[in-house]
CSV table of N, CA and C in Angstrom, one decimal:
chain,number,residue,atom,x,y,z
O,1,GLN,N,-53.5,-35.2,-101.6
O,1,GLN,CA,-52.3,-35.0,-102.3
O,1,GLN,C,-51.6,-33.6,-102.0
O,2,VAL,N,-50.4,-33.7,-101.6
O,2,VAL,CA,-49.7,-32.5,-101.3
O,2,VAL,C,-49.4,-31.6,-102.5
O,3,GLN,N,-49.7,-30.3,-102.4
O,3,GLN,CA,-49.3,-29.4,-103.5
O,3,GLN,C,-48.6,-28.2,-102.9
O,4,LEU,N,-47.6,-27.7,-103.6
O,4,LEU,CA,-46.9,-26.5,-103.2
O,4,LEU,C,-47.0,-25.5,-104.3
O,5,VAL,N,-47.4,-24.3,-104.0
O,5,VAL,CA,-47.6,-23.3,-105.1
O,5,VAL,C,-46.9,-22.0,-104.7
O,6,GLU,N,-45.8,-21.6,-105.4
O,6,GLU,CA,-45.0,-20.5,-105.1
O,6,GLU,C,-45.6,-19.2,-105.8
O,7,SER,N,-45.3,-18.1,-105.1
O,7,SER,CA,-45.7,-16.8,-105.7
O,7,SER,C,-44.8,-15.7,-105.2
O,8,GLY,N,-44.8,-14.5,-105.8
O,8,GLY,CA,-44.1,-13.4,-105.3
O,8,GLY,C,-42.8,-13.1,-106.1
O,9,GLY,N,-42.5,-13.9,-107.0
O,9,GLY,CA,-41.3,-13.6,-107.9
O,9,GLY,C,-41.5,-12.4,-108.7
O,10,GLY,N,-40.5,-11.9,-109.3
O,10,GLY,CA,-40.6,-10.7,-110.1
O,10,GLY,C,-39.2,-10.2,-110.5
O,11,SER,N,-39.2,-9.0,-111.0
O,11,SER,CA,-37.9,-8.3,-111.4
O,11,SER,C,-37.7,-7.1,-110.6
O,12,VAL,N,-36.5,-7.0,-110.0
O,12,VAL,CA,-36.1,-5.9,-109.2
O,12,VAL,C,-34.7,-5.5,-109.4
O,13,GLN,N,-34.3,-4.3,-109.1
O,13,GLN,CA,-32.9,-3.9,-109.2
O,13,GLN,C,-32.1,-4.4,-108.1
O,14,ALA,N,-30.8,-4.5,-108.3
O,14,ALA,CA,-29.9,-4.9,-107.2
O,14,ALA,C,-30.0,-4.0,-106.0
O,15,GLY,N,-30.0,-4.6,-104.8
O,15,GLY,CA,-30.2,-3.9,-103.6
O,15,GLY,C,-31.7,-3.9,-103.2
O,16,GLY,N,-32.5,-4.3,-104.0
O,16,GLY,CA,-34.0,-4.4,-103.7
O,16,GLY,C,-34.4,-5.6,-102.9
O,17,SER,N,-35.7,-5.7,-102.7
O,17,SER,CA,-36.2,-6.8,-101.8
O,17,SER,C,-37.4,-7.5,-102.5
O,18,LEU,N,-37.5,-8.7,-102.2
O,18,LEU,CA,-38.7,-9.5,-102.6
O,18,LEU,C,-39.1,-10.4,-101.5
O,19,ARG,N,-40.4,-10.7,-101.4
O,19,ARG,CA,-40.9,-11.7,-100.5
O,19,ARG,C,-41.6,-12.8,-101.3
O,20,LEU,N,-41.1,-14.0,-101.2
O,20,LEU,CA,-41.7,-15.2,-101.9
O,20,LEU,C,-42.6,-15.9,-100.9
O,21,SER,N,-43.7,-16.4,-101.4
O,21,SER,CA,-44.6,-17.2,-100.6
O,21,SER,C,-44.8,-18.6,-101.2
O,22,CYS,N,-45.1,-19.5,-100.4
O,22,CYS,CA,-45.4,-20.9,-100.8
O,22,CYS,C,-46.6,-21.4,-100.1
O,23,ALA,N,-47.7,-21.6,-100.8
O,23,ALA,CA,-48.9,-22.1,-100.2
O,23,ALA,C,-48.9,-23.6,-100.3
O,24,VAL,N,-49.1,-24.2,-99.1
O,24,VAL,CA,-49.1,-25.7,-99.0
O,24,VAL,C,-50.5,-26.2,-98.8
O,25,SER,N,-50.9,-27.2,-99.6
O,25,SER,CA,-52.2,-27.8,-99.4
O,25,SER,C,-52.0,-29.3,-99.5
O,26,GLY,N,-53.0,-30.0,-98.9
O,26,GLY,CA,-53.0,-31.4,-98.9
O,26,GLY,C,-52.3,-32.0,-97.7
O,27,TYR,N,-51.9,-31.2,-96.7
O,27,TYR,CA,-51.2,-31.7,-95.5
O,27,TYR,C,-51.8,-30.9,-94.4
O,28,THR,N,-52.2,-31.6,-93.3
O,28,THR,CA,-52.7,-31.0,-92.1
O,28,THR,C,-51.7,-30.8,-91.1
O,29,PHE,N,-51.4,-29.5,-90.8
O,29,PHE,CA,-50.4,-29.2,-89.8
O,29,PHE,C,-51.0,-29.3,-88.4
O,30,SER,N,-50.2,-29.8,-87.4
O,30,SER,CA,-50.7,-29.8,-86.1
O,30,SER,C,-49.4,-29.6,-85.2
O,31,ARG,N,-49.6,-29.5,-83.9
O,31,ARG,CA,-48.5,-29.3,-83.0
O,31,ARG,C,-47.6,-30.6,-82.9
O,32,TYR,N,-48.1,-31.7,-83.5
O,32,TYR,CA,-47.3,-32.9,-83.4
O,32,TYR,C,-46.6,-33.2,-84.8
O,33,SER,N,-46.8,-32.3,-85.7
O,33,SER,CA,-46.3,-32.5,-87.0
O,33,SER,C,-44.8,-32.5,-87.0
O,34,GLU,N,-44.2,-33.3,-87.8
O,34,GLU,CA,-42.7,-33.2,-88.1
O,34,GLU,C,-42.5,-33.0,-89.6
O,35,TYR,N,-41.7,-32.1,-89.9
O,35,TYR,CA,-41.5,-31.8,-91.3
O,35,TYR,C,-40.3,-30.9,-91.5
O,36,CYS,N,-39.9,-30.9,-92.7
O,36,CYS,CA,-38.8,-30.0,-93.2
O,36,CYS,C,-39.3,-29.3,-94.5
O,37,MET,N,-39.2,-28.0,-94.5
O,37,MET,CA,-39.6,-27.3,-95.7
O,37,MET,C,-38.5,-26.3,-96.1
O,38,GLY,N,-38.4,-26.0,-97.4
O,38,GLY,CA,-37.3,-25.1,-97.7
O,38,GLY,C,-37.5,-24.5,-99.1
O,39,TRP,N,-36.6,-23.6,-99.4
O,39,TRP,CA,-36.5,-22.9,-100.7
O,39,TRP,C,-35.2,-23.3,-101.4
O,40,PHE,N,-35.4,-23.5,-102.7
O,40,PHE,CA,-34.2,-23.9,-103.5
O,40,PHE,C,-34.3,-23.0,-104.8
O,41,ARG,N,-33.2,-22.9,-105.5
O,41,ARG,CA,-33.2,-22.0,-106.7
O,41,ARG,C,-32.3,-22.6,-107.7
O,42,GLN,N,-32.6,-22.3,-108.9
O,42,GLN,CA,-31.8,-22.7,-110.1
O,42,GLN,C,-31.5,-21.6,-111.0
O,43,ALA,N,-30.3,-21.2,-111.2
O,43,ALA,CA,-29.9,-20.1,-112.1
O,43,ALA,C,-29.8,-20.7,-113.5
O,44,PRO,N,-29.9,-19.9,-114.5
O,44,PRO,CA,-29.8,-20.4,-115.9
O,44,PRO,C,-28.4,-21.1,-116.1
O,45,GLY,N,-28.4,-22.3,-116.6
O,45,GLY,CA,-27.2,-23.0,-116.9
O,45,GLY,C,-26.5,-23.6,-115.6
O,46,LYS,N,-27.1,-23.5,-114.5
O,46,LYS,CA,-26.5,-24.0,-113.3
O,46,LYS,C,-27.4,-25.1,-112.6
O,47,GLU,N,-26.9,-25.9,-111.7
O,47,GLU,CA,-27.6,-26.9,-111.0
O,47,GLU,C,-28.5,-26.2,-109.9
O,48,ARG,N,-29.5,-26.9,-109.5
O,48,ARG,CA,-30.3,-26.4,-108.4
O,48,ARG,C,-29.6,-26.4,-107.1
O,49,GLU,N,-29.8,-25.4,-106.3
O,49,GLU,CA,-29.1,-25.3,-105.0
O,49,GLU,C,-30.1,-24.9,-103.9
O,50,ALA,N,-29.7,-25.3,-102.7
O,50,ALA,CA,-30.6,-25.0,-101.6
O,50,ALA,C,-30.3,-23.6,-101.2
O,51,VAL,N,-31.3,-22.9,-100.8
O,51,VAL,CA,-31.2,-21.5,-100.2
O,51,VAL,C,-31.4,-21.5,-98.7
O,52,ALA,N,-32.5,-22.1,-98.3
O,52,ALA,CA,-32.8,-22.1,-96.8
O,52,ALA,C,-33.8,-23.2,-96.5
O,53,VAL,N,-33.7,-23.7,-95.3
O,53,VAL,CA,-34.7,-24.7,-94.8
O,53,VAL,C,-35.2,-24.3,-93.4
O,54,ILE,N,-36.3,-24.9,-93.1
O,54,ILE,CA,-36.9,-24.7,-91.7
O,54,ILE,C,-37.6,-26.0,-91.3
O,55,ASP,N,-37.4,-26.4,-90.1
O,55,ASP,CA,-38.1,-27.6,-89.6
O,55,ASP,C,-39.3,-27.3,-88.8
O,56,SER,N,-40.0,-28.3,-88.3
O,56,SER,CA,-41.2,-28.1,-87.5
O,56,SER,C,-41.0,-27.4,-86.2
O,57,ASP,N,-39.7,-27.4,-85.7
O,57,ASP,CA,-39.4,-26.7,-84.5
O,57,ASP,C,-39.0,-25.3,-84.7
O,58,GLY,N,-38.9,-24.9,-86.0
O,58,GLY,CA,-38.5,-23.5,-86.3
O,58,GLY,C,-37.0,-23.4,-86.5
O,59,TYR,N,-36.3,-24.5,-86.4
O,59,TYR,CA,-34.8,-24.5,-86.7
O,59,TYR,C,-34.6,-24.2,-88.2
O,60,THR,N,-33.7,-23.3,-88.4
O,60,THR,CA,-33.4,-22.8,-89.8
O,60,THR,C,-31.9,-23.1,-90.2
O,61,SER,N,-31.7,-23.2,-91.5
O,61,SER,CA,-30.4,-23.4,-92.0
O,61,SER,C,-30.3,-22.7,-93.3
O,62,TYR,N,-29.2,-22.0,-93.6
O,62,TYR,CA,-29.1,-21.2,-94.8
O,62,TYR,C,-27.8,-21.5,-95.6
O,63,ALA,N,-27.9,-21.3,-96.9
O,63,ALA,CA,-26.7,-21.4,-97.7
O,63,ALA,C,-25.8,-20.2,-97.3
O,64,ASP,N,-24.5,-20.4,-97.4
O,64,ASP,CA,-23.5,-19.3,-97.0
O,64,ASP,C,-23.7,-18.1,-97.8
O,65,SER,N,-24.1,-18.3,-99.1
O,65,SER,CA,-24.2,-17.1,-100.0
O,65,SER,C,-25.4,-16.2,-99.7
O,66,VAL,N,-26.3,-16.6,-98.8
O,66,VAL,CA,-27.5,-15.8,-98.5
O,66,VAL,C,-27.6,-15.4,-97.1
O,67,LYS,N,-26.7,-15.9,-96.2
O,67,LYS,CA,-26.8,-15.6,-94.8
O,67,LYS,C,-26.7,-14.1,-94.6
O,68,GLY,N,-27.6,-13.6,-93.8
O,68,GLY,CA,-27.6,-12.2,-93.4
O,68,GLY,C,-28.5,-11.3,-94.4
O,69,ARG,N,-28.9,-11.9,-95.5
O,69,ARG,CA,-29.7,-11.2,-96.5
O,69,ARG,C,-31.1,-11.8,-96.7
O,70,ILE,N,-31.2,-13.1,-96.4
O,70,ILE,CA,-32.4,-13.8,-96.7
O,70,ILE,C,-32.9,-14.5,-95.5
O,71,THR,N,-34.2,-14.5,-95.2
O,71,THR,CA,-34.8,-15.1,-94.1
O,71,THR,C,-36.0,-16.0,-94.5
O,72,ILE,N,-36.0,-17.2,-94.0
O,72,ILE,CA,-37.1,-18.2,-94.2
O,72,ILE,C,-38.0,-18.2,-93.0
O,73,SER,N,-39.3,-18.2,-93.2
O,73,SER,CA,-40.2,-18.2,-92.0
O,73,SER,C,-41.5,-19.0,-92.5
O,74,GLN,N,-42.3,-19.2,-91.4
O,74,GLN,CA,-43.5,-19.9,-91.7
O,74,GLN,C,-44.6,-19.2,-90.9
O,75,ASP,N,-45.8,-19.2,-91.4
O,75,ASP,CA,-46.9,-18.6,-90.7
O,75,ASP,C,-47.2,-19.5,-89.4
O,76,SER,N,-47.0,-18.9,-88.3
O,76,SER,CA,-47.2,-19.6,-87.0
O,76,SER,C,-48.3,-19.1,-86.2
O,77,SER,N,-49.3,-18.4,-86.8
O,77,SER,CA,-50.3,-17.9,-85.9
O,77,SER,C,-51.2,-19.0,-85.3
O,78,GLN,N,-51.4,-20.0,-86.1
O,78,GLN,CA,-52.2,-21.1,-85.5
O,78,GLN,C,-51.7,-22.4,-86.2
O,79,ASP,N,-51.8,-23.6,-85.6
O,79,ASP,CA,-51.4,-24.8,-86.2
O,79,ASP,C,-51.9,-25.0,-87.6
O,80,ASN,N,-53.2,-24.7,-87.8
O,80,ASN,CA,-53.8,-25.0,-89.1
O,80,ASN,C,-53.6,-23.9,-90.1
O,81,ALA,N,-52.8,-22.9,-89.7
O,81,ALA,CA,-52.5,-21.8,-90.6
O,81,ALA,C,-51.0,-21.9,-91.0
O,82,LYS,N,-50.3,-22.9,-90.6
O,82,LYS,CA,-48.9,-23.0,-90.9
O,82,LYS,C,-48.7,-23.5,-92.3
O,83,ASN,N,-49.6,-23.2,-93.1
O,83,ASN,CA,-49.5,-23.8,-94.5
O,83,ASN,C,-49.0,-22.8,-95.5
O,84,THR,N,-48.3,-21.8,-95.0
O,84,THR,CA,-47.6,-20.8,-95.9
O,84,THR,C,-46.2,-20.7,-95.4
O,85,LEU,N,-45.3,-20.9,-96.4
O,85,LEU,CA,-43.8,-20.7,-96.2
O,85,LEU,C,-43.4,-19.4,-96.9
O,86,TYR,N,-42.5,-18.7,-96.3
O,86,TYR,CA,-42.1,-17.4,-96.8
O,86,TYR,C,-40.6,-17.4,-97.0
O,87,LEU,N,-40.1,-16.5,-97.9
O,87,LEU,CA,-38.7,-16.3,-98.1
O,87,LEU,C,-38.6,-14.8,-98.3
O,88,GLN,N,-38.1,-14.1,-97.3
O,88,GLN,CA,-37.8,-12.6,-97.4
O,88,GLN,C,-36.4,-12.4,-97.9
O,89,MET,N,-36.3,-11.8,-99.0
O,89,MET,CA,-35.0,-11.6,-99.6
O,89,MET,C,-34.7,-10.1,-99.7
O,90,ASN,N,-33.6,-9.7,-99.0
O,90,ASN,CA,-33.2,-8.3,-99.0
O,90,ASN,C,-31.8,-8.2,-99.7
O,91,SER,N,-31.4,-7.0,-100.0
O,91,SER,CA,-30.1,-6.7,-100.5
O,91,SER,C,-29.8,-7.7,-101.7
O,92,LEU,N,-30.7,-7.8,-102.6
O,92,LEU,CA,-30.6,-8.7,-103.7
O,92,LEU,C,-29.5,-8.4,-104.6
O,93,ARG,N,-28.9,-9.4,-105.2
O,93,ARG,CA,-27.8,-9.3,-106.1
O,93,ARG,C,-28.1,-10.0,-107.4
O,94,PRO,N,-27.5,-9.6,-108.5
O,94,PRO,CA,-27.7,-10.2,-109.8
O,94,PRO,C,-27.6,-11.7,-109.7
O,95,GLU,N,-26.6,-12.2,-108.9
O,95,GLU,CA,-26.4,-13.7,-108.8
O,95,GLU,C,-27.5,-14.4,-108.0
O,96,ASP,N,-28.5,-13.7,-107.5
O,96,ASP,CA,-29.6,-14.3,-106.9
O,96,ASP,C,-30.7,-14.6,-107.9
O,97,THR,N,-30.5,-14.2,-109.1
O,97,THR,CA,-31.4,-14.5,-110.2
O,97,THR,C,-31.6,-16.0,-110.4
O,98,GLY,N,-32.8,-16.4,-110.6
O,98,GLY,CA,-33.1,-17.8,-110.9
O,98,GLY,C,-34.6,-18.2,-110.6
O,99,MET,N,-34.9,-19.4,-110.9
O,99,MET,CA,-36.2,-19.9,-110.6
O,99,MET,C,-36.1,-20.4,-109.1
O,100,TYR,N,-37.0,-20.0,-108.3
O,100,TYR,CA,-37.1,-20.4,-106.9
O,100,TYR,C,-38.2,-21.4,-106.7
O,101,TYR,N,-37.8,-22.5,-106.0
O,101,TYR,CA,-38.8,-23.6,-105.8
O,101,TYR,C,-39.0,-23.8,-104.3
O,102,CYS,N,-40.2,-24.1,-103.9
O,102,CYS,CA,-40.5,-24.4,-102.6
O,102,CYS,C,-40.5,-26.0,-102.5
O,103,ALA,N,-40.1,-26.5,-101.4
O,103,ALA,CA,-40.1,-28.0,-101.3
O,103,ALA,C,-40.4,-28.4,-99.9
O,104,ALA,N,-40.8,-29.6,-99.7
O,104,ALA,CA,-41.2,-30.1,-98.3
O,104,ALA,C,-41.0,-31.6,-98.2
O,105,ALA,N,-40.8,-32.0,-96.9
O,105,ALA,CA,-40.8,-33.4,-96.6
O,105,ALA,C,-41.6,-33.5,-95.3
O,106,PHE,N,-42.7,-34.3,-95.4
O,106,PHE,CA,-43.6,-34.5,-94.2
O,106,PHE,C,-43.4,-35.9,-93.7
O,107,ARG,N,-42.5,-36.1,-92.8
O,107,ARG,CA,-42.2,-37.5,-92.3
O,107,ARG,C,-41.4,-37.3,-91.1
O,108,TRP,N,-41.1,-38.5,-90.4
O,108,TRP,CA,-40.3,-38.5,-89.2
O,108,TRP,C,-38.9,-38.2,-89.5
O,109,ASN,N,-38.1,-37.9,-88.5
O,109,ASN,CA,-36.7,-37.7,-88.7
O,109,ASN,C,-36.3,-36.5,-89.5
O,110,THR,N,-37.2,-35.5,-89.5
O,110,THR,CA,-36.9,-34.3,-90.3
O,110,THR,C,-36.4,-33.1,-89.4
O,111,ARG,N,-36.3,-33.4,-88.1
O,111,ARG,CA,-35.8,-32.3,-87.2
O,111,ARG,C,-34.4,-32.0,-87.4
O,112,ARG,N,-34.0,-30.8,-87.3
O,112,ARG,CA,-32.6,-30.3,-87.6
O,112,ARG,C,-32.2,-30.6,-89.0
O,113,CYS,N,-33.2,-30.6,-89.9
O,113,CYS,CA,-32.8,-30.9,-91.3
O,113,CYS,C,-31.9,-29.7,-91.8
O,114,GLY,N,-31.0,-30.0,-92.6
O,114,GLY,CA,-30.1,-29.0,-93.1
O,114,GLY,C,-30.4,-28.8,-94.6
O,115,ILE,N,-29.6,-27.9,-95.2
O,115,ILE,CA,-29.8,-27.5,-96.6
O,115,ILE,C,-29.6,-28.6,-97.6
O,116,TYR,N,-29.1,-29.7,-97.2
O,116,TYR,CA,-28.9,-30.9,-98.1
O,116,TYR,C,-29.9,-32.0,-97.9
O,117,PHE,N,-30.9,-31.7,-97.1
O,117,PHE,CA,-32.0,-32.7,-96.8
O,117,PHE,C,-32.7,-33.0,-98.0
O,118,SER,N,-33.1,-34.3,-98.2
O,118,SER,CA,-33.9,-34.7,-99.4
O,118,SER,C,-35.3,-34.4,-99.2
O,119,MET,N,-35.9,-33.7,-100.1
O,119,MET,CA,-37.3,-33.3,-100.0
O,119,MET,C,-38.2,-34.2,-100.9
O,120,ASP,N,-39.5,-34.3,-100.5
O,120,ASP,CA,-40.4,-35.2,-101.2
O,120,ASP,C,-41.3,-34.5,-102.2
O,121,TYR,N,-41.6,-33.3,-101.9
O,121,TYR,CA,-42.6,-32.6,-102.7
O,121,TYR,C,-42.0,-31.2,-103.2
O,122,TRP,N,-42.4,-30.9,-104.4
O,122,TRP,CA,-41.8,-29.7,-105.0
O,122,TRP,C,-42.9,-28.9,-105.7
O,123,GLY,N,-42.7,-27.6,-105.6
O,123,GLY,CA,-43.6,-26.7,-106.4
O,123,GLY,C,-43.0,-26.5,-107.8
O,124,LYS,N,-43.7,-25.7,-108.6
O,124,LYS,CA,-43.3,-25.5,-110.0
O,124,LYS,C,-42.4,-24.3,-110.1
O,125,GLY,N,-42.3,-23.5,-109.1
O,125,GLY,CA,-41.3,-22.4,-109.1
O,125,GLY,C,-41.9,-21.0,-109.4
O,126,THR,N,-41.1,-20.0,-109.0
O,126,THR,CA,-41.4,-18.6,-109.3
O,126,THR,C,-40.1,-18.0,-109.7
O,127,LEU,N,-40.2,-17.1,-110.8
O,127,LEU,CA,-39.0,-16.6,-111.3
O,127,LEU,C,-38.6,-15.3,-110.6
O,128,VAL,N,-37.3,-15.2,-110.3
O,128,VAL,CA,-36.7,-14.0,-109.7
O,128,VAL,C,-35.6,-13.5,-110.6
O,129,THR,N,-35.7,-12.2,-111.0
O,129,THR,CA,-34.7,-11.6,-111.8
O,129,THR,C,-34.2,-10.3,-111.2
O,130,ILE,N,-32.9,-10.3,-111.0
O,130,ILE,CA,-32.3,-9.2,-110.4
O,130,ILE,C,-31.3,-8.5,-111.4
O,131,SER,N,-31.6,-7.2,-111.6
O,131,SER,CA,-30.8,-6.5,-112.6
O,131,SER,C,-29.8,-5.6,-111.9
O,132,SER,N,-28.7,-5.4,-112.6
O,132,SER,CA,-27.6,-4.6,-111.9
O,132,SER,C,-27.7,-3.1,-112.3
């Protein structure tokens, strides 16, 4: 059973940085794997929105509001160590506040997935609070 567990959230002042991590279990990564993984967020009173996604080829896609400030990456040291997804967030703004969720789809036809791609698995989230 696939499980995603986020960590790294917290409270920082505007202009600061945070690095979120997502530990993936229940799926065996290999050089033949095809998948799409990403980060989504939901601010209080707003709908959930995509932040960034990455596919099994390393192709990335970002929401316009975070381009240049946020970077999605995956542990690529070894195939069987690709089970951690990261979100490096710099120059944080109060509008970046929200619950951040890790999500994944492990199936065919996930290459070049964009930020609107439908995910199959979701974590429970980690809270990010940015103060002005």
